[in-house]
Amino acid sequence: MEQKRIKIKKLLVSNEVGSEVNVKGWVRTKRGNKQINFIALNDGSTIQNLQIVVDVPNFNEDLLKKISTGAAISVVGEVIASQGSGQSVEVSATKIEVLGVADPEKYPLQPKKHSLEFLREKAHLRFRTSTFSAVFRIRHAMAFAVHEFFNKKGFFYMHTPLITGSDAEGAGEMFRVSTLDAKNPPLNEDGSINYKEDFFGKETNLTVSGQLEGELGAMALGEIYTFGPTFRAENSNTTRHLAEFWMIEPEMAFYDITDNMDLAEEFLKYMIKYALDNCMEDLEFLSKRLKEEEKGKKADEQSMELIEKLKFVLENDFVRLTYTEAIDILRNSQPNKKKKFQYLIDGWGADLQSEHERYLVEKKFMKPVILIDYPKEIKSFYMKQNEDGKTVAAMDILFPGIGEIIGGSQREEDLDKLVTRMKEMGIPAEDMDWYLDTRRFGTATHSGFGLGFERMMLFVTGMGNIRDVIPFPRTPKNAEF
RNA sequence: UCCUUCUUAGCUCAGUUGGUUAGAGCAUCUGACUGUUAAUCAGAGGGUCCUAGGUUCAAGUCCUAGAGAGGGAGCCA
């Protein structure tokens, strides 16, 4: 078995008919009779299986018995044109080695359809299914596209800390990082925990955002982006929230809110185009899968075909409107007049509920929507205060089926306005001195946004649950594997 | 965290008004078949009916509590 191994993806695209090859992979199915067996072999390089043809009398019976679904095998054989109609080429085996058996009585993945819920419980093995291998190949491609996009634009990839001593960002509940004895922590005289004795000598948490540190980088390097894990200890049980997720946060000096929107739209389209250009086989598989899943649904509940949907978003400008315009549209909308909304729109100032966002994106405009200029009361302290005194230069990008995929803003660069706003919102400015230095020394217009990587994955793959687009999801009450 | 639905074979599910031996398809195993591709055909094995209480002559089925899962909402990315 000295033949050099070839990956199935390469074998299938190159015309190797007549040559001898070695392939290694995992058995998806085996079928046949006493004379001939067919093995569908997958090595993860592509969604396509390679058909191995086994002339049964030439092989040891015990060896063939070990070749069951899930087993790892190495095959040497000749590439031949297929007599069957399911594939153009196949490999006629001359030598088979079983690298690792998979007891069919115990191996959880059967050669049949499994529910996503079941596979979620077998997350360590679900990579071996067509659906999940497709999703995770696309995940790789999307991560690569992020770096390619920003690198081409001259942005610098910046690593912001995962352990943070600042708890002022206010983006959500945080996970505490501590080496103190949970059963017997050192106490202050008033009974509170004495964090001065903790590892870092202060209270520390896992980061909820790299934005504040990212701003420091942008105010020197010009344009930076972060791409890393983010942690939120919110008790959120939905199809679009994770306790540990990956976020992309670009931060740009000298960008105003319009530049910020332009960049975000270009970025999202770049990723979609990258998927269409590089992941077509996997997308086609996911699209077919999605169609089958929706067969039972009513026509108006069915979503647009996956690839068509991606092309549509790519080819159309996002709708841009202000919060105030959105409120007007919603106030005069049919569901509001007929009191179909659970939360009726009656005035300016309230936060939009997801039913309102869905109406705008999925009913009114039928395409992604960028909402800007939100009331300052419902947004973060660091957002640029507009001249009307009521709104801030915030932007949320809403995607069909996903909701908010990007949240961003132009940042408040005026020290006095920022400090005043922090006081109003009860944020301790003295702990944020390092952040405020950017406004003290050489302050300038700057902007940035955060993209939830898994939400983008949901959109691109058409998967319905965020737990199925990250290898090992972390959610309330679940940290398996 | 709230609302809601669910938990029966390895998987997906059925199980009537509470009634005596809990079913199907797929998967697995055995056999048949010279080219299958969701292979086909025949047969076999396989059950803590989520857990703990309770009601009842009798509970998979009804009640209470708990655990877990799905969907929706809130929080957000």
XYZ file of C-alpha atoms (C1' of nucleotides) in Angstrom:
558
model
C 0.000 0.000 0.000
C 2.704 2.471 -1.033
C 0.468 4.275 -3.485
C 0.203 7.964 -2.586
C -3.194 8.916 -1.246
C -5.427 11.161 -3.331
C -8.321 13.114 -1.853
C -11.748 12.289 -3.244
C -12.417 15.889 -4.227
C -9.299 15.942 -6.392
C -9.953 12.501 -7.816
C -13.442 13.450 -8.947
C -12.396 16.628 -10.778
C -9.270 15.250 -12.415
C -9.558 12.743 -15.202
C -7.682 9.856 -13.661
C -9.420 7.014 -15.501
C -7.031 4.094 -15.913
C -4.643 5.154 -13.162
C -4.117 3.394 -9.862
C -4.984 5.404 -6.773
C -5.163 5.131 -3.011
C -8.137 6.686 -1.241
C -8.901 6.768 2.458
C -12.143 7.701 4.111
C -15.175 6.685 6.095
C -17.822 4.307 4.830
C -21.239 5.878 4.377
C -23.033 2.776 3.059
C -22.206 -0.645 1.710
C -24.600 -2.703 -0.400
C -24.500 -5.525 -2.905
C -24.549 -9.280 -3.135
C -22.201 -12.269 -3.041
C -20.479 -11.288 -6.254
C -20.183 -7.539 -6.010
C -20.278 -4.868 -3.280
C -20.579 -1.114 -3.577
C -19.104 1.124 -0.914
C -19.941 4.823 -0.720
C -16.764 6.376 0.668
C -16.441 9.920 1.989
C -13.225 11.582 3.147
C -14.619 14.994 4.038
C -12.856 16.796 1.196
C -16.151 17.105 -0.672
C -19.803 16.348 -0.165
C -19.527 13.787 -2.973
C -18.976 10.156 -2.086
C -16.655 7.980 -4.095
C -18.097 4.644 -5.138
C -15.755 1.730 -4.457
C -16.553 -1.414 -6.436
C -15.588 -4.634 -4.704
C -15.385 -7.913 -6.616
C -16.357 -10.047 -3.638
C -14.645 -13.386 -4.511
C -11.262 -11.593 -4.607
C -11.507 -10.537 -0.961
C -11.483 -12.175 2.433
C -14.998 -12.547 3.820
C -14.029 -11.420 7.336
C -12.411 -8.289 5.938
C -15.536 -7.334 4.012
C -17.668 -7.943 7.075
C -15.731 -5.294 8.965
C -16.620 -2.703 6.355
C -19.763 -1.203 7.813
C -21.179 2.315 8.019
C -18.722 4.532 9.885
C -15.616 2.353 9.427
C -12.411 3.963 8.181
C -10.833 2.183 5.250
C -7.967 2.583 2.827
C -8.514 1.412 -0.736
C -6.077 0.868 -3.576
C -7.664 0.389 -6.946
C -8.086 1.478 -10.507
C -10.137 4.511 -11.476
C -12.707 3.352 -14.012
C -15.641 4.862 -15.828
C -18.772 3.871 -13.938
C -21.281 1.446 -15.383
C -23.898 2.809 -13.039
C -25.696 6.100 -13.555
C -25.109 7.755 -10.195
C -21.506 8.787 -10.844
C -19.125 9.193 -13.756
C -16.088 7.485 -12.224
C -15.556 4.931 -9.488
C -12.678 2.910 -8.080
C -12.404 -0.804 -8.673
C -10.695 -2.075 -5.536
C -7.625 -4.278 -5.720
C -6.617 -3.919 -2.081
C -8.654 -2.863 0.960
C -7.393 -2.214 4.453
C -9.753 -1.602 7.351
C -8.151 1.172 9.386
C -10.817 1.353 12.056
C -14.011 -0.609 12.484
C -17.351 0.872 13.623
C -19.564 -1.696 15.344
C -22.892 -1.308 13.514
C -24.814 -2.268 16.648
C -23.244 0.641 18.514
C -22.366 3.285 15.907
C -25.067 5.951 16.338
C -25.187 7.204 12.756
C -27.257 4.883 10.623
C -27.470 4.957 6.849
C -30.760 6.845 7.073
C -32.042 10.340 7.755
C -31.546 11.649 11.267
C -33.191 14.636 12.890
C -31.035 17.672 13.584
C -32.049 17.409 17.244
C -30.698 13.870 17.481
C -27.469 14.840 15.738
C -27.067 17.772 18.112
C -26.791 15.237 20.919
C -24.120 13.467 18.865
C -22.269 16.660 17.994
C -18.942 14.833 18.131
C -19.993 12.594 15.243
C -22.302 14.818 13.245
C -19.400 16.102 11.131
C -19.663 12.744 9.391
C -23.086 13.512 7.962
C -23.561 15.229 4.619
C -25.459 18.134 6.133
C -22.947 18.989 8.824
C -19.866 18.404 6.715
C -21.380 20.851 4.217
C -22.144 23.392 6.955
C -18.666 23.224 8.421
C -16.894 23.403 5.080
C -18.923 26.552 4.431
C -18.047 27.827 7.905
C -14.378 27.530 7.031
C -14.942 29.326 3.735
C -16.815 32.153 5.459
C -14.067 32.594 8.062
C -11.486 32.693 5.291
C -13.600 35.222 3.376
C -13.668 37.520 6.425
C -9.902 37.699 6.535
C -9.597 37.999 2.772
C -12.059 40.894 2.620
C -10.425 42.956 5.327
C -6.901 42.104 4.265
C -7.637 43.291 0.725
C -8.949 46.562 2.159
C -5.871 47.157 4.266
C -7.503 46.482 7.625
C -5.337 44.996 10.368
C -6.468 41.918 12.261
C -6.328 42.833 15.922
C -6.517 40.421 18.851
C -8.493 41.879 21.706
C -8.464 40.175 25.114
C -10.914 37.434 26.008
C -10.440 38.050 29.705
C -11.433 41.582 30.529
C -11.333 43.711 33.623
C -13.923 46.135 32.346
C -17.558 45.405 32.965
C -18.897 48.655 31.621
C -19.685 47.676 28.086
C -23.201 46.733 29.041
C -23.705 44.335 26.158
C -24.969 41.594 28.413
C -24.433 39.415 31.454
C -20.856 38.231 31.837
C -19.135 35.010 32.831
C -16.852 35.576 35.794
C -13.249 34.442 35.517
C -11.821 33.544 38.899
C -9.408 31.169 40.597
C -10.890 31.793 44.032
C -12.260 28.845 45.984
C -15.974 29.018 45.170
C -16.854 27.267 48.433
C -14.734 29.431 50.654
C -13.808 32.734 48.988
C -11.855 35.417 50.837
C -14.257 38.044 52.174
C -14.101 41.755 52.907
C -15.254 43.065 56.267
C -18.706 43.766 54.862
C -19.098 40.160 53.700
C -18.537 40.775 49.989
C -15.950 38.766 48.074
C -12.450 40.210 48.185
C -11.306 40.109 44.574
C -7.989 41.671 45.477
C -6.962 38.138 46.381
C -8.114 36.759 43.032
C -5.709 35.839 40.235
C -5.769 39.253 38.587
C -6.249 41.188 41.814
C -9.629 42.407 40.593
C -12.912 41.175 39.274
C -12.546 39.782 35.752
C -14.914 38.373 33.159
C -14.999 36.852 29.712
C -15.422 39.520 27.083
C -18.816 40.443 25.675
C -17.262 42.557 22.912
C -13.855 43.610 21.685
C -15.185 46.946 20.513
C -13.739 49.258 23.148
C -10.257 47.801 22.727
C -10.845 47.782 18.969
C -11.421 51.538 19.058
C -7.998 51.964 20.643
C -6.455 50.100 17.725
C -8.435 52.010 15.108
C -7.326 55.328 16.589
C -3.760 54.441 15.700
C -3.722 51.846 12.948
C -6.635 53.446 11.114
C -8.700 50.414 10.256
C -8.763 47.225 12.254
C -11.037 44.250 12.725
C -11.383 41.609 15.379
C -12.636 38.097 14.802
C -12.870 35.916 17.831
C -15.048 34.275 20.429
C -17.410 36.332 22.543
C -19.298 35.282 25.652
C -22.702 36.262 26.962
C -24.174 34.751 30.111
C -27.703 35.706 29.115
C -30.334 33.054 29.751
C -31.361 33.154 26.109
C -33.043 30.078 24.709
C -33.646 30.826 21.072
C -32.583 29.599 17.650
C -30.292 32.623 17.224
C -28.430 33.012 20.516
C -25.340 31.283 21.877
C -23.477 31.788 25.142
C -20.215 31.460 23.182
C -20.214 32.837 19.664
C -17.795 34.333 17.180
C -18.019 37.979 16.358
C -16.381 40.149 13.729
C -15.915 43.738 14.836
C -14.320 46.192 12.416
C -13.486 49.630 13.741
C -12.474 52.469 11.416
C -11.018 55.892 12.048
C -12.396 58.735 9.919
C -15.524 56.727 8.938
C -18.898 58.324 9.550
C -22.162 56.403 9.806
C -22.653 56.352 6.013
C -19.141 55.015 5.413
C -19.917 52.438 8.095
C -23.110 51.313 6.351
C -21.366 51.162 2.986
C -18.635 48.971 4.418
C -21.085 46.652 6.181
C -23.168 46.147 3.052
C -20.099 45.533 0.914
C -18.760 43.090 3.507
C -21.957 41.041 3.728
C -22.188 40.846 -0.051
C -18.542 39.821 -0.296
C -19.162 36.882 2.017
C -22.262 35.803 0.121
C -20.422 36.013 -3.175
C -17.551 34.037 -1.716
C -19.941 31.257 -0.715
C -21.564 31.206 -4.158
C -18.152 31.152 -5.867
C -16.537 28.536 -3.641
C -19.162 26.380 -1.932
C -21.667 25.652 -4.684
C -21.818 21.867 -4.203
C -22.446 22.204 -0.492
C -25.003 24.981 -1.041
C -26.834 22.861 -3.600
C -27.003 20.002 -1.144
C -28.307 22.238 1.644
C -30.811 23.793 -0.722
C -32.152 20.378 -1.707
C -32.337 19.360 1.921
C -34.204 22.553 2.797
C -36.696 22.042 -0.015
C -37.497 18.542 1.202
C -37.940 19.815 4.723
C -40.388 22.476 3.567
C -42.456 20.173 1.395
C -45.127 19.860 4.066
C -45.403 23.587 4.656
C -47.953 25.888 3.128
C -46.849 27.968 0.153
C -46.761 31.246 2.078
C -44.657 29.732 4.862
C -41.984 28.480 2.503
C -38.846 30.534 2.217
C -37.100 31.465 -1.004
C -34.824 28.814 -2.455
C -31.413 29.123 -0.799
C -29.185 29.935 -3.768
C -31.810 32.198 -5.313
C -32.051 34.012 -1.975
C -28.283 34.503 -1.750
C -28.149 35.850 -5.315
C -31.091 38.144 -4.636
C -29.385 39.718 -1.620
C -26.163 40.012 -3.573
C -27.780 41.815 -6.492
C -30.012 44.282 -4.643
C -29.181 47.352 -2.597
C -30.151 47.160 1.043
C -32.988 49.465 2.043
C -31.807 52.293 4.278
C -34.181 54.183 6.481
C -34.251 56.007 9.779
C -35.900 54.738 12.916
C -38.396 57.604 12.609
C -39.321 56.595 9.049
C -39.662 52.986 10.179
C -42.024 53.972 12.977
C -44.182 55.886 10.460
C -44.331 52.903 8.134
C -45.157 50.548 10.978
C -47.780 52.852 12.494
C -49.629 52.960 9.188
C -49.122 49.279 8.358
C -51.989 46.836 8.004
C -51.004 44.653 10.967
C -50.809 47.705 13.204
C -54.173 49.111 12.106
C -55.812 45.722 12.427
C -54.101 45.216 15.768
C -52.344 42.097 14.545
C -49.066 43.103 16.186
C -48.648 41.831 19.689
C -46.956 45.150 20.484
C -48.822 47.933 18.705
C -46.879 50.955 17.495
C -48.423 54.091 18.885
C -45.594 56.538 19.266
C -41.965 57.438 18.824
C -39.365 56.103 21.228
C -40.153 52.454 21.828
C -37.711 49.763 20.749
C -38.790 47.721 17.745
C -39.902 44.184 18.512
C -38.866 41.330 16.288
C -42.373 41.174 14.778
C -41.863 44.753 13.573
C -38.432 44.030 12.166
C -39.816 40.978 10.395
C -42.633 43.035 8.908
C -40.197 45.580 7.468
C -37.768 42.994 6.101
C -40.035 40.163 5.047
C -43.307 41.896 4.118
C -42.717 45.554 3.317
C -39.344 45.633 1.544
C -38.556 41.945 0.982
C -34.838 42.603 1.305
C -32.232 43.469 3.943
C -32.921 46.725 5.758
C -30.480 49.083 7.466
C -32.127 51.106 10.205
C -30.326 54.190 11.499
C -30.782 57.059 13.949
C -32.394 55.281 16.883
C -33.600 57.084 20.013
C -30.584 57.512 22.270
C -32.445 56.064 25.252
C -32.516 52.571 23.777
C -28.899 52.491 22.624
C -25.407 52.324 24.140
C -23.496 55.176 25.735
C -20.695 55.301 23.154
C -22.902 56.086 20.151
C -22.579 59.441 18.374
C -25.302 61.830 19.469
C -27.060 63.433 16.532
C -27.759 67.153 16.346
C -31.477 66.673 16.992
C -30.610 65.854 20.612
C -32.887 62.818 20.489
C -31.206 60.216 18.323
C -27.837 58.536 17.946
C -25.978 57.495 14.788
C -26.631 53.796 15.322
C -27.280 51.279 12.592
C -28.818 47.827 12.730
C -28.846 45.587 9.694
C -31.861 43.313 9.581
C -31.854 40.144 7.484
C -34.843 38.064 6.420
C -35.318 35.074 8.691
C -32.498 36.132 10.996
C -33.354 39.565 12.338
C -30.483 41.694 13.536
C -27.286 40.418 11.942
C -25.189 43.542 12.444
C -25.293 46.240 15.071
C -23.022 49.241 14.770
C -22.654 52.969 15.089
C -20.593 56.027 14.604
C -18.863 56.549 17.950
C -19.162 59.687 20.064
C -15.803 61.423 19.677
C -16.569 64.433 21.888
C -15.176 63.853 25.384
C -17.683 66.029 27.227
C -20.720 64.587 25.490
C -19.445 61.057 26.075
C -18.730 61.598 29.779
C -22.101 63.270 30.279
C -23.865 60.359 28.633
C -21.911 57.876 30.746
C -22.983 59.659 33.894
C -26.615 59.639 32.749
C -26.450 55.928 32.168
C -24.609 55.155 35.384
C -21.373 53.998 33.820
C -18.317 54.609 36.029
C -16.102 56.901 33.954
C -13.173 56.477 36.354
C -12.836 52.772 35.356
C -12.859 53.755 31.686
C -10.052 56.263 31.716
C -8.057 54.303 29.177
C -11.021 54.417 26.785
C -11.614 58.115 27.314
C -7.964 58.847 26.460
C -8.851 58.267 22.796
C -11.126 61.295 23.087
C -8.634 63.309 25.124
C -5.760 62.844 22.725
C -6.280 63.183 18.999
C -9.942 62.314 18.909
C -11.583 61.922 15.507
C -14.698 60.670 13.819
C -14.750 56.872 13.855
C -17.219 54.058 13.425
C -17.567 50.309 13.658
C -19.962 47.416 13.832
C -20.309 43.869 15.055
C -21.360 40.932 12.920
C -22.486 37.718 14.574
C -20.604 35.111 12.591
C -23.072 32.327 13.350
C -26.004 34.492 12.299
C -24.287 35.014 8.984
C -23.816 31.242 8.834
C -27.535 30.761 9.412
C -28.289 32.990 6.480
C -25.766 31.488 4.091
C -26.517 27.835 4.903
C -30.270 28.264 5.376
C -30.053 26.304 8.618
C -32.769 27.167 11.116
C -30.989 26.785 14.450
C -27.770 28.520 15.472
C -26.727 25.394 17.374
C -26.277 23.694 14.019
C -23.773 26.128 12.506
C -21.146 26.016 15.277
C -19.358 22.722 15.982
C -19.943 22.612 19.730
C -22.705 24.995 20.795
C -22.658 26.539 24.266
C -26.155 27.378 25.473
C -27.832 27.612 28.892
C -27.619 24.208 30.592
C -25.465 22.765 27.828
C -21.675 22.631 27.618
C -21.211 19.099 26.292
C -17.985 18.017 24.585
C -36.713 34.041 32.381
C -41.973 33.750 30.296
C -45.633 31.225 26.977
C -46.445 26.714 24.376
C -45.804 21.684 22.491
C -43.336 17.304 23.296
C -40.505 12.852 25.826
C -42.887 5.092 23.789
C -37.417 0.024 20.184
C -30.871 2.316 17.781
C -33.760 6.448 14.734
C -38.660 8.714 13.183
C -43.288 8.006 15.030
C -48.527 5.516 16.003
C -50.913 3.800 20.430
C -58.851 5.213 20.457
C -63.008 6.400 26.208
C -57.769 4.177 31.433
C -58.562 -2.499 30.141
C -55.257 -7.629 30.229
C -49.569 -10.208 25.296
C -47.181 -2.120 23.522
C -47.111 -1.565 17.244
C -45.206 0.355 12.222
C -41.397 2.189 8.916
C -36.292 2.710 8.769
C -31.677 0.827 11.004
C -29.253 -3.911 12.850
C -28.617 -9.354 12.232
C -29.545 -13.918 9.039
C -30.786 -15.636 4.164
C -31.815 -14.699 -1.342
C -30.251 -11.908 -5.703
C -23.991 -10.695 -11.079
C -24.037 -3.301 -11.248
C -26.270 -1.168 -6.639
C -26.830 4.100 -5.542
C -32.764 5.971 0.015
C -30.989 -1.109 -3.652
C -34.846 -4.934 -3.595
C -37.220 -9.469 -1.466
C -37.948 -13.006 2.899
C -37.244 -13.844 8.059
C -35.327 -12.744 13.134
C -33.809 -10.103 17.394
C -34.672 -5.557 19.841
C -38.873 -1.847 25.166
C -36.599 1.406 32.587
C -43.334 3.812 27.631
C -38.045 10.464 30.708
C -37.807 10.394 36.494
C -40.350 10.482 41.327
C -44.833 10.512 43.708
C -50.310 10.107 43.423
C -55.591 8.612 41.785
C -57.713 3.726 40.371
C -59.709 -3.061 40.686
C -56.503 -1.559 36.519
C -51.981 3.850 34.077
C -47.956 4.344 28.040
C -52.885 6.850 28.623
C -55.426 10.788 34.216
C -53.206 14.293 38.321
C -48.749 16.772 40.839
C -43.602 17.854 40.936
C -38.910 17.526 38.552
C -35.493 16.791 34.337
C -34.594 17.218 29.150
C -35.928 18.715 24.108
C -38.580 21.631 20.107
C -41.088 26.249 18.690
C -42.289 31.383 19.993
C -41.150 35.914 23.113
C -37.634 39.011 25.799
C -32.215 40.233 25.864
C -28.909 40.813 21.665
C -24.849 39.522 17.484
